[in-house]
CSV table of C-alpha atoms and ligand atoms in Angstrom, one decimal:
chain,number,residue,atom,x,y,z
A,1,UNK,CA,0.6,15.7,-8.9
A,2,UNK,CA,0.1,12.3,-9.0
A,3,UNK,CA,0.7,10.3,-12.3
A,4,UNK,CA,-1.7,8.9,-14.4
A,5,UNK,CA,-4.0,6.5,-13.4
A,6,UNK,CA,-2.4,2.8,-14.5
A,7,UNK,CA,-3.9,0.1,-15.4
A,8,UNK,CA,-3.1,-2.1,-11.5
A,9,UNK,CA,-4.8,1.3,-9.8
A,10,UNK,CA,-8.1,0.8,-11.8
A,11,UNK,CA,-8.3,-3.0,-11.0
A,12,UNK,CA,-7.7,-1.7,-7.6
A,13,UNK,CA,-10.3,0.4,-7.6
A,14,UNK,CA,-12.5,-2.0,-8.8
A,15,UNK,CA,-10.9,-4.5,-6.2
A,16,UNK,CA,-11.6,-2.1,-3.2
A,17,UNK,CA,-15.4,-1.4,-4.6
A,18,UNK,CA,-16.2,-5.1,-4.5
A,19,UNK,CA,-14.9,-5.7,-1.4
A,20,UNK,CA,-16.8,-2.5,0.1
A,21,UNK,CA,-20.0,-4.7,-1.6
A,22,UNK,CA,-19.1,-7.5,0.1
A,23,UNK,CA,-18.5,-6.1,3.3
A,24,UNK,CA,-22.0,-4.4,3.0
A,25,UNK,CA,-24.0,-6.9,5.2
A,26,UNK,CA,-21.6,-7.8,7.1
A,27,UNK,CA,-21.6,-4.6,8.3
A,28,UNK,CA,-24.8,-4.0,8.3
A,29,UNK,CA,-25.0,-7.0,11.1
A,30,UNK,CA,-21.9,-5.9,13.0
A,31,UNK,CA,-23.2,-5.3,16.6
A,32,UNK,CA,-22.1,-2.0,17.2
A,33,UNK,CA,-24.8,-0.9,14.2
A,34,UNK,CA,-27.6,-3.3,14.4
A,35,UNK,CA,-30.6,-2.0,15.3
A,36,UNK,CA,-29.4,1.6,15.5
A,37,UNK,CA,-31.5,4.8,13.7
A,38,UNK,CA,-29.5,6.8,12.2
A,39,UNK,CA,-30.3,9.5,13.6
A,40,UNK,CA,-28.7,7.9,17.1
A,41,UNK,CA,-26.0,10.0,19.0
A,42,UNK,CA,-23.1,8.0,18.8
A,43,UNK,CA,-19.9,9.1,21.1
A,44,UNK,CA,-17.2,11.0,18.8
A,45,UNK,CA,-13.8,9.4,18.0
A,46,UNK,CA,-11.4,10.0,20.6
A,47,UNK,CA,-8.5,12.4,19.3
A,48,UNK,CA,-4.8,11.3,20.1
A,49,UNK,CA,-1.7,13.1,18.6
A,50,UNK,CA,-0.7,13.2,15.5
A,51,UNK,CA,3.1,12.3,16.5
A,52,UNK,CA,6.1,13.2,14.2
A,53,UNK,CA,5.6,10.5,11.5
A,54,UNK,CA,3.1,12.2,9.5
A,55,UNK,CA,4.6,12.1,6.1
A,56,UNK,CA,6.8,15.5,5.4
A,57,UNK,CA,6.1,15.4,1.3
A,58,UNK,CA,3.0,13.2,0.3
A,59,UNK,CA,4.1,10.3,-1.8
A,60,UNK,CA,3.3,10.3,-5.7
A,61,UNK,CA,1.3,6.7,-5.2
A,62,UNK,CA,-1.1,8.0,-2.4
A,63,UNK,CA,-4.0,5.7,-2.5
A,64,UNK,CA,-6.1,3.6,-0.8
A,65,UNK,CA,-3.9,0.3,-1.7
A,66,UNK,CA,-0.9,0.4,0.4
A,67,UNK,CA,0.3,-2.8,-0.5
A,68,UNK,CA,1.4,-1.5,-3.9
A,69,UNK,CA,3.5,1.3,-4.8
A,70,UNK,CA,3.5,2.5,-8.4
A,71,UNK,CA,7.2,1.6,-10.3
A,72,UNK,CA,7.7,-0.8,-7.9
A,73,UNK,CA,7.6,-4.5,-8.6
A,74,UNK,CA,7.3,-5.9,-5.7
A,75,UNK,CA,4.1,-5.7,-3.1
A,76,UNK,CA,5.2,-4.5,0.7
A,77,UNK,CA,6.0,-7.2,3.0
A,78,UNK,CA,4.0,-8.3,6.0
A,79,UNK,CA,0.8,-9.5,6.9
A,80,UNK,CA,-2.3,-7.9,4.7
A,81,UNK,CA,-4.6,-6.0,6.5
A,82,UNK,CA,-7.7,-4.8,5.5
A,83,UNK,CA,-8.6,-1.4,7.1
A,84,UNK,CA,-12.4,-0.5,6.8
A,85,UNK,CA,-15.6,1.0,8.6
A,86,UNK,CA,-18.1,3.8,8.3
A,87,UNK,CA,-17.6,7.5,8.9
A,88,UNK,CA,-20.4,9.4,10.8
A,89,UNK,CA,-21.8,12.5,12.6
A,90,UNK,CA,-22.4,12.8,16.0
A,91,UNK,CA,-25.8,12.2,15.2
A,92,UNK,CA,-25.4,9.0,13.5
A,93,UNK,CA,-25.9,9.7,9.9
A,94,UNK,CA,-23.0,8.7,7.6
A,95,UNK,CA,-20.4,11.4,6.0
A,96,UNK,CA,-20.3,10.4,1.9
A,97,UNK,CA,-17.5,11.6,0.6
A,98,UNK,CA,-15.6,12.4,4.0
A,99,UNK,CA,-11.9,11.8,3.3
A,100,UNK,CA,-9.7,9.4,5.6
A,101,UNK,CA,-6.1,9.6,5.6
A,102,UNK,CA,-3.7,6.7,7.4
A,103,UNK,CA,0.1,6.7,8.1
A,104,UNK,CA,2.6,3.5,9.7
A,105,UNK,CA,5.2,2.0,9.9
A,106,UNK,CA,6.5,-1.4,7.4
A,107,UNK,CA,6.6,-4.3,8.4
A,108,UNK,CA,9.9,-3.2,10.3
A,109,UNK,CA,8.7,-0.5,12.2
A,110,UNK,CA,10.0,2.0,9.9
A,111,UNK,CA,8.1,5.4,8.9
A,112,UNK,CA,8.1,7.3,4.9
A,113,UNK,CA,9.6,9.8,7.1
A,114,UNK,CA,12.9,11.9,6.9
A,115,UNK,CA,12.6,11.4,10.5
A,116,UNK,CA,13.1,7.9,11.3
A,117,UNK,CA,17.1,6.8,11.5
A,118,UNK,CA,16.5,3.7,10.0
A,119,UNK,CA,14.7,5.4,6.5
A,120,UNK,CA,17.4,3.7,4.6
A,121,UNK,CA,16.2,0.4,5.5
A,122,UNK,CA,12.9,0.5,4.8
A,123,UNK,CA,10.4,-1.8,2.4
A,124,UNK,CA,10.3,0.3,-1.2
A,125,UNK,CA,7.4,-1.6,-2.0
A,126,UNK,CA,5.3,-0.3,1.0
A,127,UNK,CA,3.2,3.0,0.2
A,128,UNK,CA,3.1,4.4,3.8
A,129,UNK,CA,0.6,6.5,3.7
A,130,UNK,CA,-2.7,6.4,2.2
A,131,UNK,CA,-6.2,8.6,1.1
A,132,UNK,CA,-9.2,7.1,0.6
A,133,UNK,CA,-13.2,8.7,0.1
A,134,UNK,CA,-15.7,7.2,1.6
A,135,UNK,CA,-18.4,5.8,-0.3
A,136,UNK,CA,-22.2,7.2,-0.4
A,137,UNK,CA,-22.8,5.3,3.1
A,138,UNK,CA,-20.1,6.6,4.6
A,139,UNK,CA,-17.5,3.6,4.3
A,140,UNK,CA,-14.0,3.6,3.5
A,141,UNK,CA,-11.8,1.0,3.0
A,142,UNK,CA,-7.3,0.6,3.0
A,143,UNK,CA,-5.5,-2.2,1.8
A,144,UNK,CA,-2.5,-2.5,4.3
A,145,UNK,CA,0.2,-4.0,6.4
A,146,UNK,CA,0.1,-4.8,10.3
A,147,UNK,CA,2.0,-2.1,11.3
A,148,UNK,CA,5.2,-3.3,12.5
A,149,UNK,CA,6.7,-2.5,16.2
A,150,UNK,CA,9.1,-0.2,16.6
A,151,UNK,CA,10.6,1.2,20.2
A,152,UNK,CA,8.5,2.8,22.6
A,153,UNK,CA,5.2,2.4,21.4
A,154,UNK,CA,2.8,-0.6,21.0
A,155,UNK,CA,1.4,-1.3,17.5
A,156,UNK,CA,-0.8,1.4,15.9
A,157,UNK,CA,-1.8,3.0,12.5
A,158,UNK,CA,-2.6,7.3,12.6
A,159,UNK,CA,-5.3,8.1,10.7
A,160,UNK,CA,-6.9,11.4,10.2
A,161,UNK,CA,-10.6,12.1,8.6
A,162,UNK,CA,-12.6,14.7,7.7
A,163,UNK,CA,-15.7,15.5,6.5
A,164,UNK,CA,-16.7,16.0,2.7
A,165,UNK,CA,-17.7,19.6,3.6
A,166,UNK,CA,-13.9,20.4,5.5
A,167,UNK,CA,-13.6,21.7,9.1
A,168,UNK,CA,-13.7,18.9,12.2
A,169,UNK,CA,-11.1,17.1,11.4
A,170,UNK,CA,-9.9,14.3,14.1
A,171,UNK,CA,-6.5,13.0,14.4
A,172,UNK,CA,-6.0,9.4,15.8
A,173,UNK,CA,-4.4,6.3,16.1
A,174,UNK,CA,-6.1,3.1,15.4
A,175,UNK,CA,-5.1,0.0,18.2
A,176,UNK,CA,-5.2,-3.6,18.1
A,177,UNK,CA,-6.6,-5.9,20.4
A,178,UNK,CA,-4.4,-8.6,22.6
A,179,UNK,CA,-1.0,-6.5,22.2
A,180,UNK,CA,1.3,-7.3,24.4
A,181,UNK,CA,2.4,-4.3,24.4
A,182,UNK,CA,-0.7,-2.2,25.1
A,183,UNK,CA,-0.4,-2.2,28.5
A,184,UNK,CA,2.9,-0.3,28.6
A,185,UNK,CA,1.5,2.1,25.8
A,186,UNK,CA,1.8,5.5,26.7
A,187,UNK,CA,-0.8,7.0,24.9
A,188,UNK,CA,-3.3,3.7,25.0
A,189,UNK,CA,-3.1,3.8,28.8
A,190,UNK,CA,-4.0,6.7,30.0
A,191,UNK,CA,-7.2,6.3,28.3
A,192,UNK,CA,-11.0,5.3,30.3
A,193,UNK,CA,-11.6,1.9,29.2
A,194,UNK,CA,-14.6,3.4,26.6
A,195,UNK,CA,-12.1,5.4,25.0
A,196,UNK,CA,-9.8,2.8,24.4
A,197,UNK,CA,-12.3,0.5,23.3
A,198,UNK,CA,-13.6,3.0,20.6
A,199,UNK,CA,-9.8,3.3,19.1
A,200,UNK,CA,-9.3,-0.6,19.3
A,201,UNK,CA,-10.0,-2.0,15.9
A,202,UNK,CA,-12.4,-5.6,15.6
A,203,UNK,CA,-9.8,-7.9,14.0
A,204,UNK,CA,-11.0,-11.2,12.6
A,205,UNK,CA,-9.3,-13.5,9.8
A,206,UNK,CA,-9.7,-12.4,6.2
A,207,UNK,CA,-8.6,-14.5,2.8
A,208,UNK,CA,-4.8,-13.8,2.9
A,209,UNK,CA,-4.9,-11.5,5.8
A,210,UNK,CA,-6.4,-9.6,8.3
A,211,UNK,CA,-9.6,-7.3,8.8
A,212,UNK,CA,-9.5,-4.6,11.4
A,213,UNK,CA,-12.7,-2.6,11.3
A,214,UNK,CA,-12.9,0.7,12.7
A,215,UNK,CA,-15.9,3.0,12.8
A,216,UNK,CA,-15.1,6.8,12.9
A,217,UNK,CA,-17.3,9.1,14.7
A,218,UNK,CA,-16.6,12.9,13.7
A,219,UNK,CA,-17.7,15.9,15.9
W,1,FE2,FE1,3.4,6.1,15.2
């Protein structure tokens, strides 16, 4: 169970709503939804494994804000990133109330995971993991870290979603553009240049951070 709502989640909440405002037109003009009915086939979301990461006990502090962890008193380190974009049918029409879910590594490279050797090292005062609902037009919204790097792999976030109604649930992993390491990537490579581009986030500067957007097409 998770405790009781505090006092930071609710400004949070509030936060998170006034940024999904904010971020209405601007989505509304991104190119990749401009001019397109909604009842548009858009490809679905490629799927890519789920790896070993994915958290073995959900956290109490589960939310949307990863940047803060209930108890703790200090926010996670690393560069803010604000993860948002619409979830939708294959048809085009957005999915209220579908549910997202992300996972990554701090700002080291380090997972919430029992898993990962260097556990003991890792920032308290990053959540982890993350839920979040989207919204009656289908967009969600995470406040995060850039993941950091961590051997083998170049940088990415997992992220599963599903809609409001269950069943078709896609597992993924959200990229980043000009990686150096997304060339070597073995899961990024061996994907057709569409593909990749529909699991590469649009990153631009935000106030204090980053935004990556990332639109979520469910089968
Ligand atoms: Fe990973």
């Amino acid at each position: 169970m998770r405790p009781a709502t505090t006092g930071n989640d609710a400004a949070m909440t509030i936060l998170l709503r006034r940024r999904l405002i904010l971020a209405g037109p601007a989505l509304l003009a991104a190119p990749a939804l401009a001019g397109r009915p909604a009842a548009a086939q858009a490809p679905r979301t490629p799927a890519q494994m789920e790896g070993p990461y994915y958290p073995r006990a959900i956290p109490d502090d589960a939310d949307a804000d990863l940047l803060r962890v209930a108890g703790q008193p200090a926010p996670a380190r690393g560069v803010p990133l604000f993860l948002e974009g619409v979830v939708r049918a294959a048809d085009g029409s957005a999915l209220p109330g579908a549910r997202v879910e992300i996972w990554q590594a701090d700002d080291q490279g380090i997972y919430l995971h029992p898993g990962d050797a260097r556990l003991a090292q890792r920032d308290p005062g990053f959540q982890g993991f993350g839920r979040a609902v989207a919204d009656g037009a289908g967009r969600y919204a995470f406040r995060t870290i850039r993941p950091g790097l961590y051997p083998g792999r170049t940088r990415h976030i997992h992220l599963r979603a599903q809609p409001a109604a269950g069943g078709g649930a896609l597992t993924t992993q959200v990229y980043f553009p000009d990686e150096p390491r997304n060339e070597g990537d073995m899961l990024l490579r061996r994907l057709a240049p569409d593909q990749r581009a529909a699991l590469t986030a649009r990153v631009t500067p935000a106030d204090g951070g980053l935004r990556a957007g990332f639109d979520i097409v469910l089968a």
